[in-house]
JSON list of C-alpha atoms in Angstrom, two decimals:
[
{"chain": "A", "resi": 1, "resn": "ARG", "atom": "CA", "xyz": [-24.01, -24.26, 21.56]},
{"chain": "A", "resi": 2, "resn": "LEU", "atom": "CA", "xyz": [-22.26, -21.93, 19.16]},
{"chain": "A", "resi": 3, "resn": "LEU", "atom": "CA", "xyz": [-19.79, -19.23, 20.17]},
{"chain": "A", "resi": 4, "resn": "LEU", "atom": "CA", "xyz": [-18.55, -16.71, 17.58]},
{"chain": "A", "resi": 5, "resn": "THR", "atom": "CA", "xyz": [-15.97, -14.34, 19.01]},
{"chain": "A", "resi": 6, "resn": "GLY", "atom": "CA", "xyz": [-12.96, -12.34, 17.93]},
{"chain": "A", "resi": 7, "resn": "GLY", "atom": "CA", "xyz": [-10.71, -9.32, 18.36]},
{"chain": "A", "resi": 8, "resn": "THR", "atom": "CA", "xyz": [-11.73, -5.76, 19.10]},
{"chain": "A", "resi": 9, "resn": "ARG", "atom": "CA", "xyz": [-11.94, -4.47, 15.54]},
{"chain": "A", "resi": 10, "resn": "ARG", "atom": "CA", "xyz": [-13.46, -6.81, 12.95]},
{"chain": "A", "resi": 11, "resn": "GLY", "atom": "CA", "xyz": [-12.85, -10.05, 14.85]},
{"chain": "A", "resi": 12, "resn": "VAL", "atom": "CA", "xyz": [-16.47, -10.83, 15.75]},
{"chain": "A", "resi": 13, "resn": "ILE", "atom": "CA", "xyz": [-17.77, -9.77, 12.32]},
{"chain": "A", "resi": 14, "resn": "ASN", "atom": "CA", "xyz": [-15.14, -11.95, 10.65]},
{"chain": "A", "resi": 15, "resn": "ALA", "atom": "CA", "xyz": [-16.16, -14.87, 12.85]},
{"chain": "A", "resi": 16, "resn": "VAL", "atom": "CA", "xyz": [-19.79, -14.50, 11.80]},
{"chain": "A", "resi": 17, "resn": "TYR", "atom": "CA", "xyz": [-18.97, -14.31, 8.09]},
{"chain": "A", "resi": 18, "resn": "ALA", "atom": "CA", "xyz": [-16.51, -17.20, 8.38]},
{"chain": "A", "resi": 19, "resn": "PHE", "atom": "CA", "xyz": [-19.33, -19.30, 9.82]},
{"chain": "A", "resi": 20, "resn": "LEU", "atom": "CA", "xyz": [-21.73, -18.21, 7.06]},
{"chain": "A", "resi": 21, "resn": "GLU", "atom": "CA", "xyz": [-19.22, -18.89, 4.29]},
{"chain": "A", "resi": 22, "resn": "GLU", "atom": "CA", "xyz": [-17.19, -21.87, 5.48]},
{"chain": "A", "resi": 23, "resn": "ASP", "atom": "CA", "xyz": [-19.87, -23.79, 7.40]},
{"chain": "A", "resi": 24, "resn": "LEU", "atom": "CA", "xyz": [-23.08, -22.79, 5.63]},
{"chain": "A", "resi": 25, "resn": "GLY", "atom": "CA", "xyz": [-21.85, -22.23, 2.07]},
{"chain": "A", "resi": 26, "resn": "CYS", "atom": "CA", "xyz": [-22.91, -18.60, 1.63]},
{"chain": "A", "resi": 27, "resn": "ARG", "atom": "CA", "xyz": [-21.16, -16.65, -1.13]},
{"chain": "A", "resi": 28, "resn": "TRP", "atom": "CA", "xyz": [-20.95, -13.00, -2.16]},
{"chain": "A", "resi": 29, "resn": "TYR", "atom": "CA", "xyz": [-19.18, -12.84, -5.51]},
{"chain": "A", "resi": 30, "resn": "ASP", "atom": "CA", "xyz": [-20.14, -9.25, -6.33]},
{"chain": "A", "resi": 31, "resn": "ARG", "atom": "CA", "xyz": [-21.85, -6.34, -4.64]},
{"chain": "A", "resi": 32, "resn": "TRP", "atom": "CA", "xyz": [-25.30, -7.05, -6.02]},
{"chain": "A", "resi": 33, "resn": "SER", "atom": "CA", "xyz": [-25.88, -10.77, -5.52]},
{"chain": "A", "resi": 34, "resn": "SER", "atom": "CA", "xyz": [-25.74, -13.41, -2.82]},
{"chain": "A", "resi": 35, "resn": "ARG", "atom": "CA", "xyz": [-25.82, -17.19, -2.92]},
{"chain": "A", "resi": 36, "resn": "MET", "atom": "CA", "xyz": [-27.55, -18.65, 0.12]},
{"chain": "A", "resi": 37, "resn": "PRO", "atom": "CA", "xyz": [-28.29, -22.29, 1.02]},
{"chain": "A", "resi": 38, "resn": "GLU", "atom": "CA", "xyz": [-31.94, -23.25, 0.60]},
{"chain": "A", "resi": 39, "resn": "GLY", "atom": "CA", "xyz": [-33.85, -25.99, 2.39]},
{"chain": "A", "resi": 40, "resn": "ARG", "atom": "CA", "xyz": [-36.42, -26.74, 5.07]},
{"chain": "A", "resi": 41, "resn": "THR", "atom": "CA", "xyz": [-33.78, -27.71, 7.60]},
{"chain": "A", "resi": 42, "resn": "LEU", "atom": "CA", "xyz": [-30.48, -26.04, 8.34]},
{"chain": "A", "resi": 43, "resn": "GLN", "atom": "CA", "xyz": [-27.88, -28.50, 9.60]},
{"chain": "A", "resi": 44, "resn": "VAL", "atom": "CA", "xyz": [-24.31, -27.66, 10.41]},
{"chain": "A", "resi": 45, "resn": "ALA", "atom": "CA", "xyz": [-21.37, -29.44, 12.02]},
{"chain": "A", "resi": 46, "resn": "ALA", "atom": "CA", "xyz": [-19.27, -26.49, 13.07]},
{"chain": "A", "resi": 47, "resn": "VAL", "atom": "CA", "xyz": [-15.56, -27.20, 13.48]},
{"chain": "A", "resi": 48, "resn": "PRO", "atom": "CA", "xyz": [-13.80, -25.41, 16.38]},
{"chain": "A", "resi": 49, "resn": "ARG", "atom": "CA", "xyz": [-11.12, -23.17, 14.93]},
{"chain": "A", "resi": 50, "resn": "SER", "atom": "CA", "xyz": [-9.43, -19.78, 15.17]},
{"chain": "A", "resi": 51, "resn": "PHE", "atom": "CA", "xyz": [-7.73, -17.59, 12.60]},
{"chain": "A", "resi": 52, "resn": "VAL", "atom": "CA", "xyz": [-5.39, -14.61, 12.68]},
{"chain": "A", "resi": 53, "resn": "PRO", "atom": "CA", "xyz": [-4.89, -12.94, 9.26]},
{"chain": "A", "resi": 54, "resn": "PRO", "atom": "CA", "xyz": [-1.19, -13.21, 8.35]},
{"chain": "A", "resi": 55, "resn": "LEU", "atom": "CA", "xyz": [-1.41, -10.10, 6.13]},
{"chain": "A", "resi": 56, "resn": "PHE", "atom": "CA", "xyz": [-1.93, -6.57, 7.39]},
{"chain": "A", "resi": 57, "resn": "ILE", "atom": "CA", "xyz": [-3.73, -5.62, 4.16]},
{"chain": "A", "resi": 58, "resn": "ARG", "atom": "CA", "xyz": [-5.97, -8.07, 2.31]},
{"chain": "A", "resi": 59, "resn": "ASP", "atom": "CA", "xyz": [-6.99, -6.26, -0.87]},
{"chain": "A", "resi": 60, "resn": "PRO", "atom": "CA", "xyz": [-8.08, -8.09, -4.05]},
{"chain": "A", "resi": 61, "resn": "PHE", "atom": "CA", "xyz": [-7.99, -4.65, -5.74]},
{"chain": "A", "resi": 62, "resn": "TYR", "atom": "CA", "xyz": [-10.92, -4.77, -8.11]},
{"chain": "A", "resi": 63, "resn": "PHE", "atom": "CA", "xyz": [-14.05, -2.64, -8.14]},
{"chain": "A", "resi": 64, "resn": "ASP", "atom": "CA", "xyz": [-16.35, -4.73, -5.95]},
{"chain": "A", "resi": 65, "resn": "ALA", "atom": "CA", "xyz": [-13.60, -5.08, -3.34]},
{"chain": "A", "resi": 66, "resn": "PHE", "atom": "CA", "xyz": [-13.84, -1.32, -2.76]},
{"chain": "A", "resi": 67, "resn": "ASP", "atom": "CA", "xyz": [-17.45, -1.65, -1.53]},
{"chain": "A", "resi": 68, "resn": "PRO", "atom": "CA", "xyz": [-17.61, -1.63, 2.30]},
{"chain": "A", "resi": 69, "resn": "THR", "atom": "CA", "xyz": [-20.32, -4.28, 2.57]},
{"chain": "A", "resi": 70, "resn": "TRP", "atom": "CA", "xyz": [-18.58, -6.61, 0.11]},
{"chain": "A", "resi": 71, "resn": "SER", "atom": "CA", "xyz": [-15.34, -6.08, 2.03]},
{"chain": "A", "resi": 72, "resn": "LEU", "atom": "CA", "xyz": [-16.96, -7.06, 5.33]},
{"chain": "A", "resi": 73, "resn": "ARG", "atom": "CA", "xyz": [-18.63, -10.14, 3.86]},
{"chain": "A", "resi": 74, "resn": "ASN", "atom": "CA", "xyz": [-15.44, -11.40, 2.21]},
{"chain": "A", "resi": 75, "resn": "ARG", "atom": "CA", "xyz": [-13.17, -10.45, 5.11]},
{"chain": "A", "resi": 76, "resn": "THR", "atom": "CA", "xyz": [-10.94, -8.11, 3.12]},
{"chain": "A", "resi": 77, "resn": "ASN", "atom": "CA", "xyz": [-9.78, -4.67, 4.22]},
{"chain": "A", "resi": 78, "resn": "SER", "atom": "CA", "xyz": [-8.92, -2.68, 1.14]},
{"chain": "A", "resi": 79, "resn": "PRO", "atom": "CA", "xyz": [-7.98, 0.93, 2.01]},
{"chain": "A", "resi": 80, "resn": "GLN", "atom": "CA", "xyz": [-10.49, 1.96, -0.68]},
{"chain": "A", "resi": 81, "resn": "ALA", "atom": "CA", "xyz": [-13.32, 0.12, 1.10]},
{"chain": "A", "resi": 82, "resn": "ARG", "atom": "CA", "xyz": [-14.35, 2.76, 3.60]},
{"chain": "A", "resi": 83, "resn": "VAL", "atom": "CA", "xyz": [-15.73, 0.51, 6.32]},
{"chain": "A", "resi": 84, "resn": "PRO", "atom": "CA", "xyz": [-16.92, 2.78, 9.17]},
{"chain": "A", "resi": 85, "resn": "ARG", "atom": "CA", "xyz": [-15.15, 2.68, 12.51]},
{"chain": "A", "resi": 86, "resn": "GLU", "atom": "CA", "xyz": [-18.12, 1.09, 14.32]},
{"chain": "A", "resi": 87, "resn": "TRP", "atom": "CA", "xyz": [-17.86, -1.89, 11.94]},
{"chain": "A", "resi": 88, "resn": "GLY", "atom": "CA", "xyz": [-14.14, -2.33, 12.48]},
{"chain": "A", "resi": 89, "resn": "GLY", "atom": "CA", "xyz": [-12.76, 0.36, 10.20]},
{"chain": "A", "resi": 90, "resn": "HIS", "atom": "CA", "xyz": [-10.36, 0.04, 7.30]},
{"chain": "A", "resi": 91, "resn": "VAL", "atom": "CA", "xyz": [-6.65, 0.45, 6.69]},
{"chain": "A", "resi": 92, "resn": "ASP", "atom": "CA", "xyz": [-6.04, 4.18, 6.36]},
{"chain": "A", "resi": 93, "resn": "TYR", "atom": "CA", "xyz": [-3.61, 4.96, 3.51]},
{"chain": "A", "resi": 94, "resn": "ASP", "atom": "CA", "xyz": [-4.66, 8.61, 3.55]},
{"chain": "A", "resi": 95, "resn": "GLY", "atom": "CA", "xyz": [-4.46, 9.04, -0.21]},
{"chain": "A", "resi": 96, "resn": "LEU", "atom": "CA", "xyz": [-0.70, 8.43, -0.39]},
{"chain": "A", "resi": 97, "resn": "PHE", "atom": "CA", "xyz": [-1.26, 5.07, -2.03]},
{"chain": "A", "resi": 98, "resn": "VAL", "atom": "CA", "xyz": [1.38, 4.69, -4.75]},
{"chain": "A", "resi": 99, "resn": "HIS", "atom": "CA", "xyz": [3.60, 6.87, -7.00]},
{"chain": "A", "resi": 100, "resn": "THR", "atom": "CA", "xyz": [3.94, 9.71, -4.52]},
{"chain": "A", "resi": 101, "resn": "TYR", "atom": "CA", "xyz": [7.06, 11.60, -5.59]},
{"chain": "A", "resi": 102, "resn": "ASN", "atom": "CA", "xyz": [5.08, 14.38, -7.28]},
{"chain": "A", "resi": 103, "resn": "THR", "atom": "CA", "xyz": [3.11, 14.84, -4.06]},
{"chain": "A", "resi": 104, "resn": "LEU", "atom": "CA", "xyz": [6.16, 14.93, -1.82]},
{"chain": "A", "resi": 105, "resn": "VAL", "atom": "CA", "xyz": [8.31, 17.07, -4.15]},
{"chain": "A", "resi": 106, "resn": "PRO", "atom": "CA", "xyz": [5.93, 18.84, -6.59]},
{"chain": "A", "resi": 107, "resn": "PRO", "atom": "CA", "xyz": [7.62, 19.65, -9.93]},
{"chain": "A", "resi": 108, "resn": "GLY", "atom": "CA", "xyz": [5.37, 22.67, -10.36]},
{"chain": "A", "resi": 109, "resn": "GLN", "atom": "CA", "xyz": [6.85, 24.15, -7.21]},
{"chain": "A", "resi": 110, "resn": "TYR", "atom": "CA", "xyz": [10.53, 23.26, -7.67]},
{"chain": "A", "resi": 111, "resn": "TRP", "atom": "CA", "xyz": [11.41, 22.43, -11.29]},
{"chain": "A", "resi": 112, "resn": "ASP", "atom": "CA", "xyz": [11.99, 25.96, -12.61]},
{"chain": "A", "resi": 113, "resn": "ARG", "atom": "CA", "xyz": [14.33, 26.99, -9.79]},
{"chain": "A", "resi": 114, "resn": "HIS", "atom": "CA", "xyz": [15.86, 23.62, -8.91]},
{"chain": "A", "resi": 115, "resn": "PRO", "atom": "CA", "xyz": [16.03, 21.14, -11.79]},
{"chain": "A", "resi": 116, "resn": "GLU", "atom": "CA", "xyz": [18.81, 19.42, -9.84]},
{"chain": "A", "resi": 117, "resn": "TYR", "atom": "CA", "xyz": [16.12, 18.14, -7.47]},
{"chain": "A", "resi": 118, "resn": "PHE", "atom": "CA", "xyz": [14.96, 15.81, -10.22]},
{"chain": "A", "resi": 119, "resn": "MET", "atom": "CA", "xyz": [16.45, 12.77, -11.90]},
{"chain": "A", "resi": 120, "resn": "GLN", "atom": "CA", "xyz": [19.46, 12.91, -14.18]},
{"chain": "A", "resi": 121, "resn": "ALA", "atom": "CA", "xyz": [18.88, 10.79, -17.28]},
{"chain": "A", "resi": 122, "resn": "PRO", "atom": "CA", "xyz": [21.67, 8.63, -18.75]},
{"chain": "A", "resi": 123, "resn": "ASP", "atom": "CA", "xyz": [22.39, 11.38, -21.31]},
{"chain": "A", "resi": 124, "resn": "GLY", "atom": "CA", "xyz": [22.97, 13.90, -18.49]},
{"chain": "A", "resi": 125, "resn": "ARG", "atom": "CA", "xyz": [19.76, 15.88, -18.91]},
{"chain": "A", "resi": 126, "resn": "ARG", "atom": "CA", "xyz": [17.37, 16.42, -16.01]},
{"chain": "A", "resi": 127, "resn": "SER", "atom": "CA", "xyz": [13.82, 15.09, -16.12]},
{"chain": "A", "resi": 128, "resn": "GLN", "atom": "CA", "xyz": [10.71, 15.54, -14.00]},
{"chain": "A", "resi": 129, "resn": "GLN", "atom": "CA", "xyz": [9.92, 11.83, -14.27]},
{"chain": "A", "resi": 130, "resn": "GLN", "atom": "CA", "xyz": [11.47, 11.08, -10.87]},
{"chain": "A", "resi": 131, "resn": "VAL", "atom": "CA", "xyz": [13.33, 12.90, -8.11]},
{"chain": "A", "resi": 132, "resn": "CYS", "atom": "CA", "xyz": [17.03, 12.68, -7.30]},
{"chain": "A", "resi": 133, "resn": "GLN", "atom": "CA", "xyz": [16.87, 10.42, -4.27]},
{"chain": "A", "resi": 134, "resn": "THR", "atom": "CA", "xyz": [20.30, 11.34, -2.86]},
{"chain": "A", "resi": 135, "resn": "HIS", "atom": "CA", "xyz": [20.01, 15.12, -3.04]},
{"chain": "A", "resi": 136, "resn": "PRO", "atom": "CA", "xyz": [20.00, 16.32, 0.60]},
{"chain": "A", "resi": 137, "resn": "GLU", "atom": "CA", "xyz": [17.45, 19.08, -0.04]},
{"chain": "A", "resi": 138, "resn": "VAL", "atom": "CA", "xyz": [15.11, 16.64, -1.79]},
{"chain": "A", "resi": 139, "resn": "ARG", "atom": "CA", "xyz": [15.28, 14.43, 1.28]},
{"chain": "A", "resi": 140, "resn": "GLN", "atom": "CA", "xyz": [14.48, 17.37, 3.54]},
{"chain": "A", "resi": 141, "resn": "ILE", "atom": "CA", "xyz": [11.55, 18.49, 1.37]},
{"chain": "A", "resi": 142, "resn": "ALA", "atom": "CA", "xyz": [10.08, 15.00, 1.01]},
{"chain": "A", "resi": 143, "resn": "THR", "atom": "CA", "xyz": [10.39, 14.37, 4.75]},
{"chain": "A", "resi": 144, "resn": "ALA", "atom": "CA", "xyz": [8.77, 17.68, 5.64]},
{"chain": "A", "resi": 145, "resn": "SER", "atom": "CA", "xyz": [5.93, 17.06, 3.16]},
{"chain": "A", "resi": 146, "resn": "LEU", "atom": "CA", "xyz": [5.23, 13.65, 4.63]},
{"chain": "A", "resi": 147, "resn": "LEU", "atom": "CA", "xyz": [5.32, 14.85, 8.24]},
{"chain": "A", "resi": 148, "resn": "ALA", "atom": "CA", "xyz": [2.92, 17.67, 7.35]},
{"chain": "A", "resi": 149, "resn": "ILE", "atom": "CA", "xyz": [0.50, 15.16, 5.82]},
{"chain": "A", "resi": 150, "resn": "LEU", "atom": "CA", "xyz": [0.66, 13.01, 8.95]},
{"chain": "A", "resi": 151, "resn": "GLU", "atom": "CA", "xyz": [-0.06, 16.03, 11.12]},
{"chain": "A", "resi": 152, "resn": "ARG", "atom": "CA", "xyz": [-3.20, 16.76, 9.11]},
{"chain": "A", "resi": 153, "resn": "HIS", "atom": "CA", "xyz": [-4.27, 13.10, 9.11]},
{"chain": "A", "resi": 154, "resn": "PRO", "atom": "CA", "xyz": [-3.44, 11.54, 12.49]},
{"chain": "A", "resi": 155, "resn": "ASP", "atom": "CA", "xyz": [-5.41, 8.32, 11.81]},
{"chain": "A", "resi": 156, "resn": "THR", "atom": "CA", "xyz": [-3.10, 7.30, 8.95]},
{"chain": "A", "resi": 157, "resn": "GLN", "atom": "CA", "xyz": [-1.64, 3.81, 9.40]},
{"chain": "A", "resi": 158, "resn": "VAL", "atom": "CA", "xyz": [0.41, 3.47, 6.19]},
{"chain": "A", "resi": 159, "resn": "VAL", "atom": "CA", "xyz": [2.06, 6.08, 3.98]},
{"chain": "A", "resi": 160, "resn": "GLU", "atom": "CA", "xyz": [3.68, 5.53, 0.63]},
{"chain": "A", "resi": 161, "resn": "VAL", "atom": "CA", "xyz": [7.05, 6.78, -0.58]},
{"chain": "A", "resi": 162, "resn": "SER", "atom": "CA", "xyz": [7.48, 5.39, -4.08]},
{"chain": "A", "resi": 163, "resn": "PRO", "atom": "CA", "xyz": [8.54, 6.63, -7.53]},
{"chain": "A", "resi": 164, "resn": "ASN", "atom": "CA", "xyz": [6.13, 7.96, -10.10]},
{"chain": "A", "resi": 165, "resn": "ASP", "atom": "CA", "xyz": [4.66, 5.45, -12.51]},
{"chain": "A", "resi": 166, "resn": "GLY", "atom": "CA", "xyz": [6.49, 4.74, -15.74]},
{"chain": "A", "resi": 167, "resn": "GLY", "atom": "CA", "xyz": [9.89, 3.70, -14.42]},
{"chain": "A", "resi": 168, "resn": "GLN", "atom": "CA", "xyz": [13.28, 5.41, -14.92]},
{"chain": "A", "resi": 169, "resn": "HIS", "atom": "CA", "xyz": [15.60, 6.47, -12.13]},
{"chain": "A", "resi": 170, "resn": "CYS", "atom": "CA", "xyz": [18.25, 9.05, -11.37]},
{"chain": "A", "resi": 171, "resn": "CYS", "atom": "CA", "xyz": [21.69, 8.37, -12.82]},
{"chain": "A", "resi": 172, "resn": "CYS", "atom": "CA", "xyz": [23.59, 11.17, -11.09]},
{"chain": "A", "resi": 173, "resn": "PRO", "atom": "CA", "xyz": [26.95, 10.08, -9.60]},
{"chain": "A", "resi": 174, "resn": "ALA", "atom": "CA", "xyz": [25.61, 9.81, -6.04]},
{"chain": "A", "resi": 175, "resn": "CYS", "atom": "CA", "xyz": [22.52, 7.74, -6.96]},
{"chain": "A", "resi": 176, "resn": "GLN", "atom": "CA", "xyz": [24.49, 5.64, -9.44]},
{"chain": "A", "resi": 177, "resn": "ALA", "atom": "CA", "xyz": [27.13, 4.80, -6.83]},
{"chain": "A", "resi": 178, "resn": "ILE", "atom": "CA", "xyz": [24.50, 3.36, -4.48]},
{"chain": "A", "resi": 179, "resn": "ASP", "atom": "CA", "xyz": [22.80, 1.45, -7.29]},
{"chain": "A", "resi": 180, "resn": "ASP", "atom": "CA", "xyz": [26.09, 0.02, -8.55]},
{"chain": "A", "resi": 181, "resn": "ALA", "atom": "CA", "xyz": [26.99, -1.19, -5.06]},
{"chain": "A", "resi": 182, "resn": "ASN", "atom": "CA", "xyz": [23.57, -2.81, -4.69]},
{"chain": "A", "resi": 183, "resn": "GLY", "atom": "CA", "xyz": [23.23, -4.18, -8.21]},
{"chain": "A", "resi": 184, "resn": "SER", "atom": "CA", "xyz": [19.84, -2.54, -8.66]},
{"chain": "A", "resi": 185, "resn": "PRO", "atom": "CA", "xyz": [18.14, 0.90, -8.67]},
{"chain": "A", "resi": 186, "resn": "SER", "atom": "CA", "xyz": [16.27, -0.39, -5.62]},
{"chain": "A", "resi": 187, "resn": "GLY", "atom": "CA", "xyz": [19.41, 0.52, -3.67]},
{"chain": "A", "resi": 188, "resn": "SER", "atom": "CA", "xyz": [19.01, 4.29, -3.94]},
{"chain": "A", "resi": 189, "resn": "LEU", "atom": "CA", "xyz": [15.23, 3.95, -3.57]},
{"chain": "A", "resi": 190, "resn": "LEU", "atom": "CA", "xyz": [15.45, 2.05, -0.30]},
{"chain": "A", "resi": 191, "resn": "ASP", "atom": "CA", "xyz": [18.20, 4.33, 1.00]},
{"chain": "A", "resi": 192, "resn": "PHE", "atom": "CA", "xyz": [15.88, 7.29, 0.31]},
{"chain": "A", "resi": 193, "resn": "VAL", "atom": "CA", "xyz": [12.86, 5.62, 1.93]},
{"chain": "A", "resi": 194, "resn": "ASN", "atom": "CA", "xyz": [14.89, 4.59, 4.98]},
{"chain": "A", "resi": 195, "resn": "HIS", "atom": "CA", "xyz": [16.00, 8.19, 5.49]},
{"chain": "A", "resi": 196, "resn": "ILE", "atom": "CA", "xyz": [12.40, 9.43, 5.51]},
{"chain": "A", "resi": 197, "resn": "ALA", "atom": "CA", "xyz": [11.21, 6.50, 7.63]},
{"chain": "A", "resi": 198, "resn": "ALA", "atom": "CA", "xyz": [13.77, 7.32, 10.32]},
{"chain": "A", "resi": 199, "resn": "ALA", "atom": "CA", "xyz": [12.19, 10.77, 10.73]},
{"chain": "A", "resi": 200, "resn": "VAL", "atom": "CA", "xyz": [8.67, 9.34, 10.65]},
{"chain": "A", "resi": 201, "resn": "GLU", "atom": "CA", "xyz": [9.52, 6.85, 13.38]},
{"chain": "A", "resi": 202, "resn": "LYS", "atom": "CA", "xyz": [10.36, 9.68, 15.80]},
{"chain": "A", "resi": 203, "resn": "VAL", "atom": "CA", "xyz": [6.83, 11.11, 15.62]},
{"chain": "A", "resi": 204, "resn": "ARG", "atom": "CA", "xyz": [4.80, 8.01, 14.67]},
{"chain": "A", "resi": 205, "resn": "PRO", "atom": "CA", "xyz": [6.58, 4.80, 15.76]},
{"chain": "A", "resi": 206, "resn": "ASP", "atom": "CA", "xyz": [3.39, 2.85, 15.04]},
{"chain": "A", "resi": 207, "resn": "LEU", "atom": "CA", "xyz": [3.19, 3.89, 11.38]},
{"chain": "A", "resi": 208, "resn": "LEU", "atom": "CA", "xyz": [4.45, 1.93, 8.36]},
{"chain": "A", "resi": 209, "resn": "VAL", "atom": "CA", "xyz": [6.21, 3.52, 5.40]},
{"chain": "A", "resi": 210, "resn": "SER", "atom": "CA", "xyz": [5.52, 1.57, 2.22]},
{"chain": "A", "resi": 211, "resn": "THR", "atom": "CA", "xyz": [7.36, 1.51, -1.10]},
{"chain": "A", "resi": 212, "resn": "LEU", "atom": "CA", "xyz": [7.25, -0.52, -4.31]},
{"chain": "A", "resi": 213, "resn": "ALA", "atom": "CA", "xyz": [9.42, -3.18, -5.86]},
{"chain": "A", "resi": 214, "resn": "TYR", "atom": "CA", "xyz": [8.23, -2.29, -9.36]},
{"chain": "A", "resi": 215, "resn": "LEU", "atom": "CA", "xyz": [9.73, -1.86, -12.84]},
{"chain": "A", "resi": 216, "resn": "ASP", "atom": "CA", "xyz": [13.27, -0.46, -12.28]},
{"chain": "A", "resi": 217, "resn": "THR", "atom": "CA", "xyz": [13.25, -1.44, -8.60]},
{"chain": "A", "resi": 218, "resn": "VAL", "atom": "CA", "xyz": [11.84, -4.98, -8.82]},
{"chain": "A", "resi": 219, "resn": "ASP", "atom": "CA", "xyz": [15.25, -6.58, -8.14]},
{"chain": "A", "resi": 220, "resn": "PRO", "atom": "CA", "xyz": [16.23, -6.43, -4.46]},
{"chain": "A", "resi": 221, "resn": "PRO", "atom": "CA", "xyz": [19.36, -4.56, -3.38]},
{"chain": "A", "resi": 222, "resn": "LYS", "atom": "CA", "xyz": [22.44, -6.51, -2.33]},
{"chain": "A", "resi": 223, "resn": "LEU", "atom": "CA", "xyz": [23.34, -4.34, 0.66]},
{"chain": "A", "resi": 224, "resn": "VAL", "atom": "CA", "xyz": [20.64, -1.91, 1.76]},
{"chain": "A", "resi": 225, "resn": "ARG", "atom": "CA", "xyz": [17.94, -3.36, 4.01]},
{"chain": "A", "resi": 226, "resn": "PRO", "atom": "CA", "xyz": [14.60, -1.80, 4.95]},
{"chain": "A", "resi": 227, "resn": "ARG", "atom": "CA", "xyz": [14.19, -0.28, 8.38]},
{"chain": "A", "resi": 228, "resn": "PRO", "atom": "CA", "xyz": [11.76, -2.06, 10.74]},
{"chain": "A", "resi": 229, "resn": "ASN", "atom": "CA", "xyz": [9.02, 0.47, 9.90]},
{"chain": "A", "resi": 230, "resn": "VAL", "atom": "CA", "xyz": [9.47, 0.09, 6.12]},
{"chain": "A", "resi": 231, "resn": "VAL", "atom": "CA", "xyz": [7.49, -2.39, 4.04]},
{"chain": "A", "resi": 232, "resn": "VAL", "atom": "CA", "xyz": [8.24, -3.29, 0.43]},
{"chain": "A", "resi": 233, "resn": "ARG", "atom": "CA", "xyz": [5.35, -4.36, -1.78]},
{"chain": "A", "resi": 234, "resn": "LEU", "atom": "CA", "xyz": [6.19, -6.47, -4.78]},
{"chain": "A", "resi": 235, "resn": "CYS", "atom": "CA", "xyz": [4.31, -5.14, -7.80]},
{"chain": "A", "resi": 236, "resn": "ASN", "atom": "CA", "xyz": [5.39, -7.68, -10.38]},
{"chain": "A", "resi": 237, "resn": "ASP", "atom": "CA", "xyz": [4.91, -6.37, -13.91]},
{"chain": "A", "resi": 238, "resn": "LEU", "atom": "CA", "xyz": [6.70, -9.29, -15.59]},
{"chain": "A", "resi": 239, "resn": "HIS", "atom": "CA", "xyz": [3.73, -11.62, -16.03]},
{"chain": "A", "resi": 240, "resn": "SER", "atom": "CA", "xyz": [2.23, -12.63, -19.36]},
{"chain": "A", "resi": 241, "resn": "TRP", "atom": "CA", "xyz": [-0.21, -9.83, -20.12]},
{"chain": "A", "resi": 242, "resn": "ARG", "atom": "CA", "xyz": [-1.66, -11.78, -23.03]},
{"chain": "A", "resi": 243, "resn": "TYR", "atom": "CA", "xyz": [-3.24, -14.27, -20.65]}
]
């Protein structure tokens, strides 16, 4: 007697693939091949067990992991693996995956008239590389942009508010004061994200606002703490690239 059961989304499918992989030795290393046990007799001593994934997103983040069938077989749920709803669905990031400042506050729309919306470099000049995270109008614009995206995409589960790739951060007096108090540029980042997340929570209390601990912001702040609906993803760039 064998019972494979699970939760309402992918629980039953995960139970089936757990049995195939862990009890029978099946493997799916890439999209195009399978390794199946061969023999005249199939014997199995199934061990009673249950499992609840401790991570909301399980994403190996390489090309095969973006294939829906591979994702189902290996019990991952990459946002890029568009598993259909009838098969349990996927985590909906709605395109706001990482490095979203240019989407929330487009330089092409604001730079000419409002360079003060963008980061102040250490030499005092403004740059489009990042936004000024303490400017009140930047906060209003970024919040409005995000809420508009959520209105167009009501199935979104996670949205990203994180700096553009390439590092650097605003050194204006207001941003610098927060960073100095927190010992890291992650201070002004998290203060900015928390402000937007507070507005998001009023309309979508179920939604998570994600940001990155990456490059300039990899060190945690001493004082600022993320709101309950904010998640920080460590994107460690300090490993040995040679290996």
